[in-house]
mmCIF file of C-alpha atoms in Angstrom:
data_model
loop_
_atom_site.group_PDB
_atom_site.id
_atom_site.type_symbol
_atom_site.label_atom_id
_atom_site.label_comp_id
_atom_site.label_asym_id
_atom_site.label_seq_id
_atom_site.Cartn_x
_atom_site.Cartn_y
_atom_site.Cartn_z
ATOM 1 C CA MET A 1 0.000 0.000 0.000
ATOM 2 C CA ASP A 2 1.310 3.469 -0.830
ATOM 3 C CA SER A 3 2.231 5.568 2.153
ATOM 4 C CA ALA A 4 -0.135 8.417 2.940
ATOM 5 C CA THR A 5 2.409 11.222 2.804
ATOM 6 C CA SER A 6 1.957 14.843 1.881
ATOM 7 C CA GLU A 7 3.025 14.088 -1.672
ATOM 8 C CA ASP A 8 0.077 11.777 -2.302
ATOM 9 C CA SER A 9 -2.851 13.188 -4.218
ATOM 10 C CA VAL A 10 -6.080 13.675 -2.298
ATOM 11 C CA THR A 11 -8.747 11.181 -3.259
ATOM 12 C CA PRO A 12 -12.015 12.391 -1.709
ATOM 13 C CA GLU A 13 -14.983 10.061 -1.884
ATOM 14 C CA THR A 14 -17.201 12.886 -3.134
ATOM 15 C CA PRO A 15 -16.625 15.655 -5.692
ATOM 16 C CA ASP A 16 -14.739 18.697 -4.465
ATOM 17 C CA THR A 17 -17.454 21.193 -3.469
ATOM 18 C CA ARG A 18 -15.478 23.679 -1.422
ATOM 19 C CA THR A 19 -17.621 26.723 -0.675
ATOM 20 C CA PRO A 20 -16.763 30.240 0.481
ATOM 21 C CA LEU A 21 -17.115 31.227 4.107
ATOM 22 C CA GLY A 22 -20.616 32.431 4.934
ATOM 23 C CA ALA A 23 -21.128 35.957 6.228
ATOM 24 C CA SER A 24 -22.879 34.635 9.356
ATOM 25 C CA ALA A 25 -19.848 32.714 10.685
ATOM 26 C CA ASP A 26 -18.568 34.420 13.821
ATOM 27 C CA ASN A 27 -16.761 31.773 15.904
ATOM 28 C CA GLY A 28 -13.296 30.778 14.760
ATOM 29 C CA LEU A 29 -11.845 27.721 16.511
ATOM 30 C CA LYS A 30 -8.137 27.029 16.115
ATOM 31 C CA ILE A 31 -6.913 23.426 15.715
ATOM 32 C CA VAL A 32 -3.275 22.363 15.284
ATOM 33 C CA VAL A 33 -2.149 19.163 13.556
ATOM 34 C CA VAL A 34 1.226 18.018 14.870
ATOM 35 C CA GLY A 35 3.458 14.985 14.591
ATOM 36 C CA GLY A 36 6.784 13.765 13.344
ATOM 37 C CA PHE A 37 8.475 14.397 10.027
ATOM 38 C CA GLY A 38 6.548 12.958 7.071
ATOM 39 C CA VAL A 39 3.530 11.582 8.970
ATOM 40 C CA GLY A 40 0.984 13.249 6.648
ATOM 41 C CA LYS A 41 0.079 16.517 8.385
ATOM 42 C CA THR A 42 0.026 18.506 5.141
ATOM 43 C CA THR A 43 -2.009 15.776 3.470
ATOM 44 C CA LEU A 44 -4.643 15.833 6.216
ATOM 45 C CA VAL A 45 -5.036 19.613 6.051
ATOM 46 C CA ARG A 46 -5.283 19.475 2.257
ATOM 47 C CA SER A 47 -7.796 16.658 2.215
ATOM 48 C CA VAL A 48 -10.282 18.180 4.641
ATOM 49 C CA SER A 49 -9.997 21.926 4.020
ATOM 50 C CA GLU A 50 -12.942 23.513 2.215
ATOM 51 C CA ILE A 51 -10.670 26.233 0.837
ATOM 52 C CA ARG A 52 -7.488 25.880 -1.151
ATOM 53 C CA PRO A 53 -4.986 25.409 1.704
ATOM 54 C CA LEU A 54 -2.115 27.766 2.294
ATOM 55 C CA SER A 55 1.025 25.670 2.198
ATOM 56 C CA THR A 56 4.636 26.573 2.957
ATOM 57 C CA GLU A 57 6.160 23.435 1.470
ATOM 58 C CA GLU A 58 9.591 23.706 -0.115
ATOM 59 C CA THR A 59 11.446 21.195 -2.246
ATOM 60 C CA MET A 60 13.883 19.102 -0.247
ATOM 61 C CA THR A 61 17.502 19.330 -1.398
ATOM 62 C CA ARG A 62 20.589 17.214 -0.934
ATOM 63 C CA ALA A 63 21.878 19.798 1.530
ATOM 64 C CA GLY A 64 18.830 19.158 3.697
ATOM 65 C CA GLU A 65 19.623 15.454 3.898
ATOM 66 C CA ALA A 66 22.532 16.325 6.181
ATOM 67 C CA VAL A 67 20.079 17.998 8.591
ATOM 68 C CA ASP A 68 16.841 15.979 8.351
ATOM 69 C CA ASP A 69 16.650 12.218 8.804
ATOM 70 C CA ILE A 70 14.843 11.035 5.670
ATOM 71 C CA SER A 71 15.765 7.362 6.007
ATOM 72 C CA GLU A 72 12.150 6.428 6.807
ATOM 73 C CA VAL A 73 10.522 8.783 4.278
ATOM 74 C CA ARG A 74 12.488 8.136 1.104
ATOM 75 C CA GLY A 75 9.580 9.090 -1.167
ATOM 76 C CA LYS A 76 9.238 12.565 0.350
ATOM 77 C CA SER A 77 10.343 15.381 -1.967
ATOM 78 C CA ALA A 78 8.914 18.459 -0.180
ATOM 79 C CA THR A 79 8.636 19.605 3.410
ATOM 80 C CA THR A 80 6.703 22.194 5.414
ATOM 81 C CA VAL A 81 8.956 25.014 6.615
ATOM 82 C CA ALA A 82 6.442 27.187 8.519
ATOM 83 C CA PHE A 83 2.889 25.812 8.670
ATOM 84 C CA ASP A 84 -0.060 24.678 6.563
ATOM 85 C CA PHE A 85 -3.411 26.423 6.900
ATOM 86 C CA GLY A 86 -6.914 25.245 6.016
ATOM 87 C CA ARG A 87 -10.510 25.746 7.093
ATOM 88 C CA ILE A 88 -13.645 23.673 7.577
ATOM 89 C CA SER A 89 -17.162 24.754 8.628
ATOM 90 C CA LEU A 90 -18.774 22.980 11.562
ATOM 91 C CA ASP A 91 -22.069 24.805 11.030
ATOM 92 C CA THR A 92 -23.250 28.232 9.877
ATOM 93 C CA ARG A 93 -21.601 30.033 12.795
ATOM 94 C CA ASN A 94 -18.621 27.901 13.818
ATOM 95 C CA ILE A 95 -15.467 27.449 11.767
ATOM 96 C CA LEU A 96 -12.390 25.335 12.399
ATOM 97 C CA TYR A 97 -9.091 26.889 11.357
ATOM 98 C CA LEU A 98 -6.491 24.182 10.806
ATOM 99 C CA PHE A 99 -2.764 24.719 11.259
ATOM 100 C CA GLY A 100 -0.348 21.957 10.258
ATOM 101 C CA ALA A 101 2.925 22.254 12.168
ATOM 102 C CA PRO A 102 6.311 21.463 10.587
ATOM 103 C CA GLY A 103 7.705 18.101 11.650
ATOM 104 C CA GLN A 104 11.481 18.547 11.526
ATOM 105 C CA GLU A 105 13.279 19.161 14.794
ATOM 106 C CA ARG A 106 14.883 22.371 13.485
ATOM 107 C CA PHE A 107 11.410 23.945 13.153
ATOM 108 C CA TRP A 108 10.079 22.880 16.542
ATOM 109 C CA PHE A 109 10.682 26.381 17.922
ATOM 110 C CA LEU A 110 7.589 27.442 15.923
ATOM 111 C CA TRP A 111 5.315 25.041 17.755
ATOM 112 C CA ASP A 112 4.861 27.091 20.938
ATOM 113 C CA ARG A 113 3.647 30.045 18.858
ATOM 114 C CA LEU A 114 1.284 27.842 16.869
ATOM 115 C CA PHE A 115 -0.157 26.457 20.112
ATOM 116 C CA ALA A 116 -1.121 29.945 21.325
ATOM 117 C CA GLY A 117 -4.915 30.242 21.339
ATOM 118 C CA THR A 118 -5.359 26.632 20.232
ATOM 119 C CA LEU A 119 -8.579 24.899 21.242
ATOM 120 C CA GLY A 120 -7.150 21.424 20.727
ATOM 121 C CA ALA A 121 -4.769 19.362 18.632
ATOM 122 C CA VAL A 122 -4.468 16.239 16.535
ATOM 123 C CA VAL A 123 -1.277 14.219 16.963
ATOM 124 C CA LEU A 124 -0.747 12.338 13.721
ATOM 125 C CA VAL A 125 1.254 9.143 14.104
ATOM 126 C CA ASP A 126 3.051 6.769 11.745
ATOM 127 C CA THR A 127 3.050 3.524 13.754
ATOM 128 C CA ARG A 128 6.268 2.439 12.021
ATOM 129 C CA ARG A 129 7.973 5.410 13.737
ATOM 130 C CA ILE A 130 6.103 5.851 17.001
ATOM 131 C CA ASP A 131 9.070 7.498 18.733
ATOM 132 C CA ASP A 132 8.709 10.477 16.381
ATOM 133 C CA SER A 133 5.449 11.369 18.158
ATOM 134 C CA TRP A 134 6.919 11.778 21.619
ATOM 135 C CA TYR A 135 7.899 15.412 21.270
ATOM 136 C CA ALA A 136 4.458 16.487 20.022
ATOM 137 C CA ILE A 137 2.676 14.783 22.923
ATOM 138 C CA ASP A 138 5.164 16.180 25.447
ATOM 139 C CA ARG A 139 4.755 19.776 24.206
ATOM 140 C CA LEU A 140 0.953 19.545 24.184
ATOM 141 C CA GLU A 141 0.886 18.171 27.709
ATOM 142 C CA ARG A 142 3.235 20.942 28.880
ATOM 143 C CA HIS A 143 0.911 23.533 27.346
ATOM 144 C CA GLY A 144 -2.162 21.834 28.808
ATOM 145 C CA THR A 145 -3.635 21.569 25.313
ATOM 146 C CA PRO A 146 -6.238 18.792 24.848
ATOM 147 C CA PHE A 147 -5.483 16.410 21.993
ATOM 148 C CA ILE A 148 -6.375 13.158 20.309
ATOM 149 C CA VAL A 149 -4.082 10.711 18.534
ATOM 150 C CA ALA A 150 -4.757 9.581 14.952
ATOM 151 C CA CYS A 151 -2.708 6.775 13.404
ATOM 152 C CA ASN A 152 -2.216 7.462 9.695
ATOM 153 C CA ASP A 153 -2.406 4.348 7.506
ATOM 154 C CA PHE A 154 0.974 3.685 5.900
ATOM 155 C CA GLY A 155 0.350 -0.017 5.406
ATOM 156 C CA GLY A 156 2.860 -1.065 8.048
ATOM 157 C CA PRO A 157 2.553 -3.875 10.602
ATOM 158 C CA ALA A 158 -0.729 -3.880 12.491
ATOM 159 C CA HIS A 159 -0.691 -2.840 16.148
ATOM 160 C CA THR A 160 -3.475 -3.162 18.665
ATOM 161 C CA PRO A 161 -4.779 0.010 20.327
ATOM 162 C CA GLU A 162 -3.388 -1.264 23.618
ATOM 163 C CA GLN A 163 0.099 -1.616 22.121
ATOM 164 C CA ILE A 164 -0.012 1.908 20.684
ATOM 165 C CA ARG A 165 -1.299 3.379 23.937
ATOM 166 C CA GLU A 166 1.464 1.664 25.855
ATOM 167 C CA ALA A 167 4.141 2.788 23.376
ATOM 168 C CA LEU A 168 2.931 6.408 23.575
ATOM 169 C CA ASP A 169 2.147 6.233 27.309
ATOM 170 C CA LEU A 170 -1.278 7.737 26.588
ATOM 171 C CA ASP A 171 -3.695 8.604 29.342
ATOM 172 C CA PRO A 172 -6.855 6.460 29.132
ATOM 173 C CA HIS A 173 -9.047 9.508 28.400
ATOM 174 C CA VAL A 174 -7.114 10.480 25.239
ATOM 175 C CA PRO A 175 -9.014 9.229 22.142
ATOM 176 C CA LEU A 176 -7.030 7.013 19.761
ATOM 177 C CA ILE A 177 -8.312 6.371 16.234
ATOM 178 C CA ASP A 178 -7.097 5.123 12.855
ATOM 179 C CA CYS A 179 -7.239 7.300 9.763
ATOM 180 C CA ASP A 180 -6.135 7.744 6.174
ATOM 181 C CA ALA A 181 -5.020 11.365 5.819
ATOM 182 C CA ARG A 182 -5.620 11.234 2.041
ATOM 183 C CA SER A 183 -9.344 10.660 2.549
ATOM 184 C CA ARG A 184 -11.553 13.658 3.241
ATOM 185 C CA GLU A 185 -14.147 11.533 5.041
ATOM 186 C CA SER A 186 -11.479 9.919 7.208
ATOM 187 C CA SER A 187 -9.928 13.299 8.036
ATOM 188 C CA LYS A 188 -13.369 14.667 8.896
ATOM 189 C CA ARG A 189 -13.849 11.802 11.352
ATOM 190 C CA VAL A 190 -10.557 12.803 12.987
ATOM 191 C CA LEU A 191 -11.745 16.386 13.482
ATOM 192 C CA ILE A 192 -15.188 15.254 14.683
ATOM 193 C CA THR A 193 -13.495 13.001 17.239
ATOM 194 C CA LEU A 194 -11.413 15.929 18.473
ATOM 195 C CA VAL A 195 -14.421 18.258 18.719
ATOM 196 C CA GLU A 196 -16.417 15.619 20.618
ATOM 197 C CA HIS A 197 -13.456 15.100 22.950
ATOM 198 C CA LEU A 198 -13.207 18.835 23.607
ATOM 199 C CA LYS A 199 -16.944 19.011 24.235
ATOM 200 C CA SER A 200 -16.784 16.169 26.757
ATOM 201 C CA LEU A 201 -13.882 17.845 28.560
ATOM 202 C CA TYR A 202 -15.772 21.122 28.721
ATOM 203 C CA VAL A 203 -18.874 19.433 30.112
ATOM 204 C CA SER A 204 -16.856 17.560 32.737
ATOM 205 C CA ARG A 205 -15.082 20.753 33.837
ATOM 206 C CA ALA A 206 -18.171 22.990 33.799
ATOM 207 C CA PRO A 207 -19.046 22.382 37.499
ATOM 208 C CA GLU A 208 -15.491 23.318 38.501
ATOM 209 C CA LEU A 209 -15.600 26.510 36.436
ATOM 210 C CA ALA A 210 -18.895 27.493 38.040
ATOM 211 C CA LEU A 211 -17.399 27.454 41.559
#
């Protein structure tokens, strides 16, 4: 199976019917997609955004090979150097703004700024390289930012949810789902899962906030 990297073409199940933002929308909710190098963050933002995404991808050069470890992503020819940006409407008044963070270690200094004002995050994981997800989870926990974990389908060896949770040392309340970042419907399910998780956290904390 072809790996679901940012170089793969998006294959939505339905025709592309991306519509302009309605004048009545007044609540912008910021979501960040984070994860290791080459896990498909750009692909997810592209597949689900209802506008043409803003992308800061640059062609990878031989000089970059001395800086970035590309041994596990040999088919990757471009990389995000700032962030990706997309948008999806939840309803007529609520909009999700999606920011895809760069995965290379040399760009991690941007993450703290991207996390500012973030409602929640998606940690995208390639289960063949689980260790690459540690930094993203650590930074989100340090910021106190709620998140879910989505395992992008690269066709590697199958792992049980319990094995992945143990490898990532995930708290039991953190949702863990499978996805294919190239699929719009699959990426939508990821965002719906995050929104439902955020809603459940808000409801559970509401009594505390009222005190």
